[in-house]
């Protein structure tokens, strides 16, 4: 196996630990034709088939992620055996410090039963084999990540993304692979390694990484930033010489052409949940795709629940049949709507909060609260969920400084997410809502808003950040444009019953207490988790006395 890896020693340890896991016949899952057949297999593969009263327990129990978290050093101290102890941590989307991250123990049994078959299904369905190559980018590690010798035992701490990718490589054993952190996705030395690879069939990276190559302006800026670095560096190559000697715009255009050619036959494995049509258009142009013939695999993999679903059903040409994802029969999933909990294979269609059950060791873990909202679309055979997975509103730990004009009470709480249920107002995917509005108002870039709630959560004021360059003039025109966007009907209904009021402001009404550039530097150094950099399209601000959302 030929490889380019920023931590090859760790991959060797993964190969020793996981390469002998038996292959799973995941293709047989596609032949499941009834919900009964799916439920029977899911009970077996989740390890829950012999648990007494399992369906009664599923109706009433909930497990919160914090209940599953472990302290890695204590775990390895009590560990018996020679194999490494593996702990995966979350991305810290809610903010906070490294000490706020939750770690989950990935036992050998859990890796074999849950993670291995799911990751194999995702990547083999996408076309990866022993005869092809993979390009992979994973999150920048935080301080303490990697392989550590602890009291003569081996402890491995990683983002679940890096764990799952390294596990997949040990299982499928591609002809060659490249694996680096996000921060090196536009590093010319890394890109030159990528361009030297043959038969790249998979690119596994977030949409932002692909857009860093597909958007010529972004690529040009990256090369401009790297010119000084490589002028001062002794490392030199044909690509770095081109970057240093050519005009930066010409170098970026040539590099983009080379990357496009190298990846032209590849399938992109990424989550499409936050993708806009403008971003899709740039990626189509870069990859040489025609609309409707995009080669990608949409996936949902969670730190707490492992590989849960992906668009693994393909047509004869290898294209996904849709962006909808098939739910793997590796756990027992349910959706919660209010107080009602239903099996995903038996629930009505529509939105619901996802909870997942499976066995860990000898203990059944019932209804892990993922914090995510999915759309149930079909229950014949393998259940299908919509292509977009939404994060239910949750409290933000990042400290914000609000404009004095807003008169935000001291001690107010801030909630962010992709799905809000505020009394009888439902806001679904505000990113898509505001992207649509920005196009209608001919505003460059994305829009965002804050909602300020009263103490009873009965009256809401939405303050939309709309620059003066906007082509929408006046509140009435903005409202009418907003109503025409996806999810706009809920906004209209709330305004009609006078629950919601709309105002605009020309500049961002808040900023992070720690300047964003400083946060970016700390994430790159591993001093903060990557999730702290997440820009949310909607911020809900509630007074200290308001009920929890």
XYZ file of C-alpha atoms in Angstrom:
549
model
C 0.000 0.000 0.000
C 1.384 3.380 -1.040
C 0.402 6.157 1.336
C 0.849 9.784 2.321
C -0.126 10.093 5.962
C 0.621 12.697 8.609
C 0.670 9.887 11.239
C 1.651 6.614 9.552
C 2.605 4.990 12.846
C -0.970 5.300 14.095
C -2.310 3.768 10.884
C -0.003 0.780 11.385
C -1.518 0.304 14.851
C -5.020 0.451 13.323
C -4.037 -2.117 10.703
C -2.811 -4.487 13.408
C -5.929 -3.985 15.523
C -8.706 -4.021 12.913
C -7.598 -5.461 9.556
C -8.740 -8.970 10.450
C -12.371 -7.945 11.098
C -14.548 -10.128 8.885
C -16.258 -8.495 5.928
C -19.963 -7.711 6.218
C -22.415 -8.534 3.450
C -23.915 -5.036 3.551
C -25.212 -5.390 -0.023
C -27.788 -7.868 1.270
C -29.300 -5.026 3.301
C -30.480 -3.511 0.024
C -32.654 -6.591 -0.572
C -34.677 -6.100 2.617
C -38.274 -5.655 1.471
C -40.363 -5.190 4.616
C -40.234 -3.345 7.917
C -40.532 -6.666 9.759
C -37.438 -8.009 7.995
C -35.545 -4.792 8.767
C -36.562 -4.811 12.447
C -35.564 -8.464 12.844
C -32.098 -7.868 11.373
C -31.623 -4.626 13.321
C -32.413 -6.410 16.588
C -29.827 -9.064 15.759
C -27.028 -6.768 14.533
C -27.544 -4.217 17.311
C -27.088 -6.977 19.894
C -30.511 -6.267 21.435
C -32.470 -9.313 20.266
C -32.183 -11.100 23.629
C -32.866 -8.074 25.829
C -36.079 -8.486 27.807
C -38.889 -5.996 27.176
C -36.711 -4.073 24.726
C -39.602 -2.320 22.961
C -41.242 -1.341 26.257
C -37.949 0.124 27.445
C -37.554 2.020 24.180
C -40.900 3.734 24.781
C -39.842 5.234 28.113
C -36.037 5.403 28.513
C -33.577 8.008 27.239
C -29.764 8.038 27.466
C -28.010 11.392 27.262
C -24.528 11.568 25.679
C -22.968 12.742 28.937
C -23.977 9.420 30.519
C -21.795 7.593 27.969
C -18.742 9.828 28.314
C -15.588 8.491 29.926
C -12.364 9.900 31.353
C -9.698 8.434 29.007
C -6.796 8.378 31.489
C -8.886 6.604 34.142
C -10.174 4.150 31.540
C -6.724 3.155 30.302
C -5.473 2.878 33.892
C -8.056 0.180 34.638
C -7.752 -1.490 31.229
C -6.643 -5.113 31.119
C -5.123 -6.468 27.946
C -2.497 -5.517 25.410
C -4.631 -3.820 22.763
C -4.848 -0.010 22.619
C -7.663 1.827 24.378
C -9.467 4.007 21.816
C -11.493 7.062 22.817
C -13.238 9.389 20.381
C -14.283 12.899 21.252
C -16.914 15.300 19.978
C -16.214 18.435 17.928
C -17.214 20.939 20.605
C -19.911 22.590 18.496
C -21.501 24.205 21.553
C -18.224 25.998 22.293
C -16.307 25.980 25.539
C -12.811 24.613 26.119
C -11.073 21.294 25.560
C -12.116 20.224 29.047
C -15.774 20.468 27.964
C -15.378 17.792 25.270
C -17.036 14.435 25.775
C -15.017 11.257 25.138
C -16.560 7.922 24.178
C -14.832 4.565 24.520
C -14.747 2.602 21.260
C -14.302 -0.941 22.494
C -13.077 -3.698 20.201
C -16.567 -5.211 20.312
C -18.222 -1.892 19.346
C -15.753 -1.339 16.515
C -16.457 -4.802 15.093
C -20.234 -4.785 15.461
C -21.142 -1.168 14.722
C -18.358 0.946 13.227
C -16.675 -1.555 10.878
C -19.750 -2.735 8.920
C -21.114 0.796 8.604
C -17.866 2.338 7.359
C -17.276 -0.546 4.958
C -20.776 -0.095 3.507
C -20.302 3.652 2.975
C -16.955 3.420 1.210
C -17.423 0.225 -0.780
C -20.766 1.567 -2.042
C -18.879 4.706 -3.077
C -16.456 2.652 -5.175
C -13.370 2.209 -2.994
C -11.546 -1.107 -3.380
C -8.097 -2.644 -3.128
C -7.443 -1.475 -6.705
C -8.202 2.212 -6.173
C -7.041 5.196 -4.124
C -8.560 7.426 -1.457
C -7.972 11.069 -0.559
C -9.030 11.903 2.998
C -8.981 15.060 5.084
C -9.805 14.939 8.792
C -10.231 17.622 11.488
C -7.173 19.337 12.931
C -6.218 17.455 16.067
C -6.549 19.049 19.469
C -3.758 19.012 22.049
C -3.492 15.480 23.444
C -4.866 13.729 20.354
C -3.004 10.840 18.788
C -1.305 7.830 20.315
C 0.007 8.117 23.855
C 1.890 5.660 26.039
C 0.209 5.793 29.422
C 1.482 3.599 32.270
C 2.951 1.111 29.755
C -0.400 0.967 27.930
C -1.449 2.591 24.666
C -4.160 5.234 24.632
C -5.522 6.627 21.340
C -7.582 9.828 21.396
C -9.089 11.196 18.181
C -12.035 12.968 16.635
C -14.529 10.262 15.643
C -14.010 11.382 12.032
C -10.335 10.424 12.044
C -11.046 7.179 13.912
C -13.681 6.110 11.385
C -11.476 6.922 8.373
C -8.466 5.040 9.743
C -10.697 2.095 10.617
C -12.047 2.095 7.064
C -8.520 2.099 5.580
C -7.548 -0.896 7.703
C -10.636 -2.783 6.503
C -10.638 -2.032 2.759
C -6.860 -1.645 2.236
C -6.933 0.574 -0.878
C -4.010 0.563 -3.311
C -2.944 3.977 -2.031
C -4.282 6.757 0.145
C -3.559 10.285 1.339
C -4.673 11.355 4.817
C -4.024 14.844 6.217
C -5.702 17.375 8.478
C -8.050 20.081 7.173
C -5.433 22.777 7.713
C -3.251 21.177 5.010
C -5.972 20.800 2.374
C -4.472 23.683 0.362
C -0.844 23.057 1.290
C 1.001 22.831 -2.053
C 3.283 20.045 -0.793
C 0.223 17.978 0.170
C -1.604 18.816 -3.068
C 1.425 17.707 -5.087
C 1.304 14.322 -3.332
C -2.379 14.119 -4.184
C -1.737 14.934 -7.834
C 0.835 12.112 -8.031
C -1.776 9.464 -7.120
C -3.422 7.215 -9.700
C -7.064 6.153 -9.915
C -8.472 8.300 -7.116
C -11.951 6.877 -6.578
C -12.814 8.539 -3.251
C -12.433 12.001 -1.765
C -13.626 12.067 1.830
C -13.669 15.650 3.093
C -16.182 18.266 4.219
C -17.870 20.502 1.656
C -15.772 23.448 2.844
C -12.582 21.625 1.804
C -13.923 20.795 -1.667
C -15.099 24.393 -2.045
C -11.590 25.537 -1.156
C -10.502 23.965 -4.461
C -13.690 24.629 -6.463
C -13.921 28.340 -5.644
C -11.120 30.013 -7.609
C -11.120 33.091 -5.358
C -10.628 30.943 -2.261
C -7.887 28.899 -3.935
C -6.159 32.078 -5.123
C -6.186 33.481 -1.572
C -4.816 30.221 -0.154
C -1.914 30.288 -2.639
C -1.274 33.938 -1.874
C -1.027 33.083 1.819
C 1.296 30.162 1.078
C 3.708 32.066 -1.175
C 5.557 33.662 1.720
C 5.722 30.350 3.571
C 7.325 28.539 0.663
C 9.618 31.404 -0.206
C 11.076 31.052 3.280
C 10.981 27.238 3.263
C 13.748 25.015 1.968
C 11.161 22.535 0.723
C 10.760 22.933 -3.006
C 8.891 21.117 -5.728
C 7.578 21.721 -9.206
C 4.253 22.892 -7.798
C 5.752 25.223 -5.177
C 8.079 26.705 -7.787
C 5.079 27.375 -10.013
C 3.263 29.055 -7.118
C 6.267 31.231 -6.287
C 7.214 32.131 -9.856
C 3.846 32.551 -11.550
C 1.366 35.359 -11.025
C -0.904 34.066 -8.235
C -4.095 34.168 -10.328
C -2.534 32.129 -13.140
C -1.055 29.645 -10.639
C -4.443 29.188 -8.950
C -6.200 28.597 -12.278
C -3.603 26.031 -13.355
C -3.710 24.263 -9.983
C -7.497 24.133 -10.059
C -7.358 22.564 -13.527
C -4.869 19.915 -12.335
C -6.991 19.099 -9.283
C -10.152 18.883 -11.362
C -8.515 16.412 -13.758
C -7.064 14.296 -10.924
C -10.437 13.990 -9.177
C -12.649 13.717 -12.257
C -13.531 10.039 -11.662
C -13.822 10.300 -7.882
C -16.886 10.032 -5.676
C -17.055 12.654 -2.930
C -18.045 11.300 0.472
C -19.441 14.139 2.555
C -22.475 15.451 4.392
C -24.674 17.718 2.283
C -26.758 19.031 5.189
C -25.567 22.639 4.967
C -24.997 22.846 1.201
C -26.550 25.702 -0.796
C -27.379 25.619 -4.491
C -24.581 28.116 -5.169
C -22.077 25.802 -3.501
C -23.441 22.817 -5.424
C -22.965 24.748 -8.669
C -19.299 25.458 -7.894
C -18.615 21.826 -7.015
C -20.389 20.588 -10.162
C -18.248 22.844 -12.320
C -15.069 21.773 -10.546
C -15.823 18.046 -10.720
C -17.217 18.153 -14.269
C -20.620 16.896 -13.135
C -23.907 17.471 -14.906
C -26.925 18.296 -12.780
C -28.556 15.011 -11.788
C -25.363 13.017 -12.413
C -23.353 13.992 -9.350
C -21.093 11.285 -7.917
C -21.273 11.634 -4.170
C -22.276 9.749 -1.050
C -24.229 11.587 1.612
C -23.602 10.179 5.081
C -24.540 10.549 8.717
C -21.937 9.362 11.221
C -22.197 10.430 14.874
C -19.655 10.261 17.670
C -22.208 8.635 19.980
C -23.982 6.362 17.497
C -21.382 5.552 14.814
C -22.207 5.166 11.084
C -25.988 5.473 11.059
C -27.088 6.109 7.455
C -25.811 6.931 3.965
C -26.967 7.135 0.349
C -25.566 3.714 -0.518
C -28.234 2.759 -3.080
C -26.801 3.242 -6.576
C -27.943 2.965 -10.158
C -26.111 0.802 -12.717
C -23.671 3.645 -13.466
C -22.730 4.103 -9.807
C -24.671 7.331 -9.263
C -26.713 7.735 -6.062
C -30.423 7.257 -6.625
C -31.092 10.319 -4.459
C -29.609 12.308 -1.587
C -31.884 10.416 0.810
C -30.053 8.104 3.177
C -30.754 4.478 3.978
C -30.706 3.678 7.691
C -28.278 0.840 8.465
C -29.699 -2.137 10.422
C -26.917 -1.819 13.023
C -28.988 -0.189 15.764
C -32.623 0.412 16.746
C -33.574 4.004 15.860
C -36.640 5.893 17.013
C -37.980 9.409 16.524
C -39.366 11.529 19.326
C -42.101 14.070 18.697
C -43.079 15.788 21.917
C -43.503 13.039 24.495
C -44.202 10.320 21.913
C -41.406 7.901 20.916
C -41.887 5.642 17.869
C -39.715 3.197 15.963
C -38.443 4.913 12.837
C -39.750 1.952 10.846
C -43.264 2.482 12.281
C -43.503 6.253 12.666
C -45.370 8.658 10.433
C -43.378 10.632 7.892
C -41.920 14.011 8.780
C -39.547 15.595 11.266
C -38.557 13.958 14.525
C -35.688 13.974 16.987
C -33.448 10.924 16.523
C -32.638 8.524 19.359
C -30.636 5.324 18.828
C -30.244 2.079 20.818
C -27.607 -0.658 20.678
C -25.621 -2.980 22.916
C -22.281 -1.979 24.446
C -20.538 -4.938 26.000
C -23.315 -6.636 27.943
C -25.233 -3.421 28.598
C -28.128 -2.272 26.411
C -27.886 1.463 25.790
C -31.413 2.678 25.198
C -32.335 5.755 23.163
C -29.112 7.729 22.917
C -30.239 11.316 22.381
C -28.313 12.449 19.288
C -29.549 16.034 19.470
C -30.325 15.781 15.746
C -33.581 16.068 13.835
C -34.202 13.822 10.829
C -36.997 13.558 8.293
C -38.589 10.115 7.991
C -39.439 9.608 4.318
C -40.001 5.903 3.680
C -40.245 2.722 5.761
C -40.355 0.009 3.119
C -37.284 -2.193 3.544
C -34.449 -0.130 4.965
C -35.987 3.088 6.320
C -35.099 6.239 4.383
C -34.405 9.598 5.960
C -34.028 12.927 4.189
C -30.646 14.063 2.973
C -30.412 16.904 5.474
C -29.795 16.198 9.148
C -30.602 19.193 11.336
C -29.138 20.061 14.723
C -31.887 20.707 17.259
C -31.491 24.010 19.131
C -29.037 23.820 22.034
C -27.367 26.321 24.414
C -24.196 27.983 23.114
C -21.199 28.166 25.452
C -19.201 30.630 23.356
C -19.317 34.060 24.968
C -20.829 36.763 22.773
C -20.783 40.549 23.066
C -24.047 42.131 21.910
C -24.620 45.648 20.700
C -25.837 47.902 23.530
C -28.731 49.025 21.347
C -30.300 45.581 21.702
C -30.547 45.920 25.499
C -29.988 42.204 26.069
C -30.511 41.435 29.797
C -27.465 40.276 31.750
C -27.405 36.489 32.073
C -29.479 35.844 28.956
C -29.083 32.451 27.324
C -28.211 31.936 23.660
C -29.453 28.954 21.656
C -28.262 27.940 18.187
C -29.027 25.122 15.772
C -30.770 24.178 12.535
C -34.175 23.376 14.010
C -36.144 25.492 16.489
C -39.524 24.802 18.048
C -40.577 27.920 19.963
C -44.097 27.384 21.262
C -46.025 26.782 18.014
C -43.387 28.358 15.734
C -41.213 25.864 13.846
C -38.060 27.173 12.132
C -36.500 24.532 9.897
C -33.038 24.934 8.369
C -32.540 28.705 8.778
C -29.353 28.457 6.682
C -31.410 27.476 3.631
C -34.075 30.061 4.514
C -31.627 32.971 4.697
C -29.558 31.813 1.710
C -32.749 31.937 -0.349
C -33.487 35.441 0.947
C -29.955 36.658 0.145
C -30.450 35.535 -3.474
C -33.830 37.234 -3.734
C -32.417 40.447 -2.252
C -29.233 40.160 -4.361
C -26.955 40.228 -1.324
C -23.445 38.804 -1.586
C -22.661 36.238 1.085
C -24.980 34.645 3.609
C -27.450 36.324 5.932
C -28.077 35.664 9.599
C -30.534 36.735 12.260
C -31.136 36.806 15.979
C -34.455 36.231 17.691
C -35.036 37.975 21.014
C -37.718 36.321 23.132
C -39.694 37.735 26.026
C -39.799 36.072 29.448
C -42.774 33.888 28.514
C -41.491 32.989 25.028
C -44.781 34.382 23.688
C -43.454 37.377 21.748
C -40.423 37.129 19.473
C -38.484 39.806 17.621
C -36.404 38.592 14.670
C -33.601 41.017 13.830
C -32.238 40.245 10.382
C -28.744 41.422 9.434
C -29.293 42.911 5.987
C -26.525 45.099 4.477
C -27.344 48.466 2.944
C -26.432 47.075 -0.485
C -29.541 44.864 -0.368
C -31.977 45.263 -3.270
C -34.895 44.622 -0.906
C -36.305 47.914 0.339
C -38.623 48.121 3.312
C -39.931 45.542 5.775
C -42.940 44.584 3.640
C -40.787 43.621 0.648
C -38.405 41.652 2.873
C -41.347 39.808 4.442
C -42.801 38.916 1.048
C -39.433 37.573 -0.171
C -38.964 35.633 3.064
C -42.410 34.023 2.766
C -41.417 32.632 -0.660
C -38.371 30.796 0.735
C -38.257 27.216 2.121
C -39.791 27.328 5.594
C -41.131 30.835 4.989
C -44.730 29.745 5.494
C -44.040 29.121 9.199
C -42.607 32.636 9.502
C -45.683 34.050 7.786
C -48.065 32.203 10.104
C -46.199 33.414 13.196
C -46.315 37.010 11.977
C -49.990 36.721 11.127
C -50.816 35.680 14.695
C -48.468 38.449 15.947
C -46.122 35.978 17.673
C -43.175 37.168 15.559
C -42.052 40.653 14.579
C -39.393 41.408 11.938
C -36.760 44.128 12.125
C -33.529 44.688 10.201
C -30.073 45.941 11.042
C -27.222 46.707 8.630
C -24.316 45.259 10.629
C -23.775 42.173 12.769
C -25.271 42.919 16.209
C -22.764 40.789 18.126
C -19.255 39.395 18.059
C -17.434 36.694 19.938
C -15.776 37.897 23.131
C -12.532 36.367 21.866
C -11.776 37.765 18.371
C -12.487 35.236 15.615
C -8.954 35.381 14.166
C -7.615 34.398 17.574
C -10.098 31.511 17.772
C -8.983 30.280 14.322
C -5.330 30.329 15.400
C -6.146 28.385 18.556
C -8.109 25.746 16.602
C -5.194 25.284 14.172
C -2.838 24.869 17.134
C -5.178 22.336 18.734
C -5.896 24.569 21.729
C -9.634 24.676 21.011
C -12.045 22.201 19.339
C -13.054 22.868 15.735
C -16.742 23.265 16.556
C -16.128 26.623 18.198
C -15.684 28.174 14.724
C -19.178 27.228 13.569
C -21.141 30.225 12.305
C -24.828 29.685 12.929
C -27.469 31.394 10.770
C -29.856 31.924 13.682
C -29.308 32.798 17.342
C -32.198 32.639 19.812
C -31.725 34.856 22.870
C -33.890 34.177 25.907
C -33.947 36.083 29.199
C -32.633 34.307 32.330
C -36.174 33.714 33.597
C -37.524 32.217 30.353
C -38.416 28.492 30.205
C -35.891 26.245 28.431
C -36.484 25.938 24.697
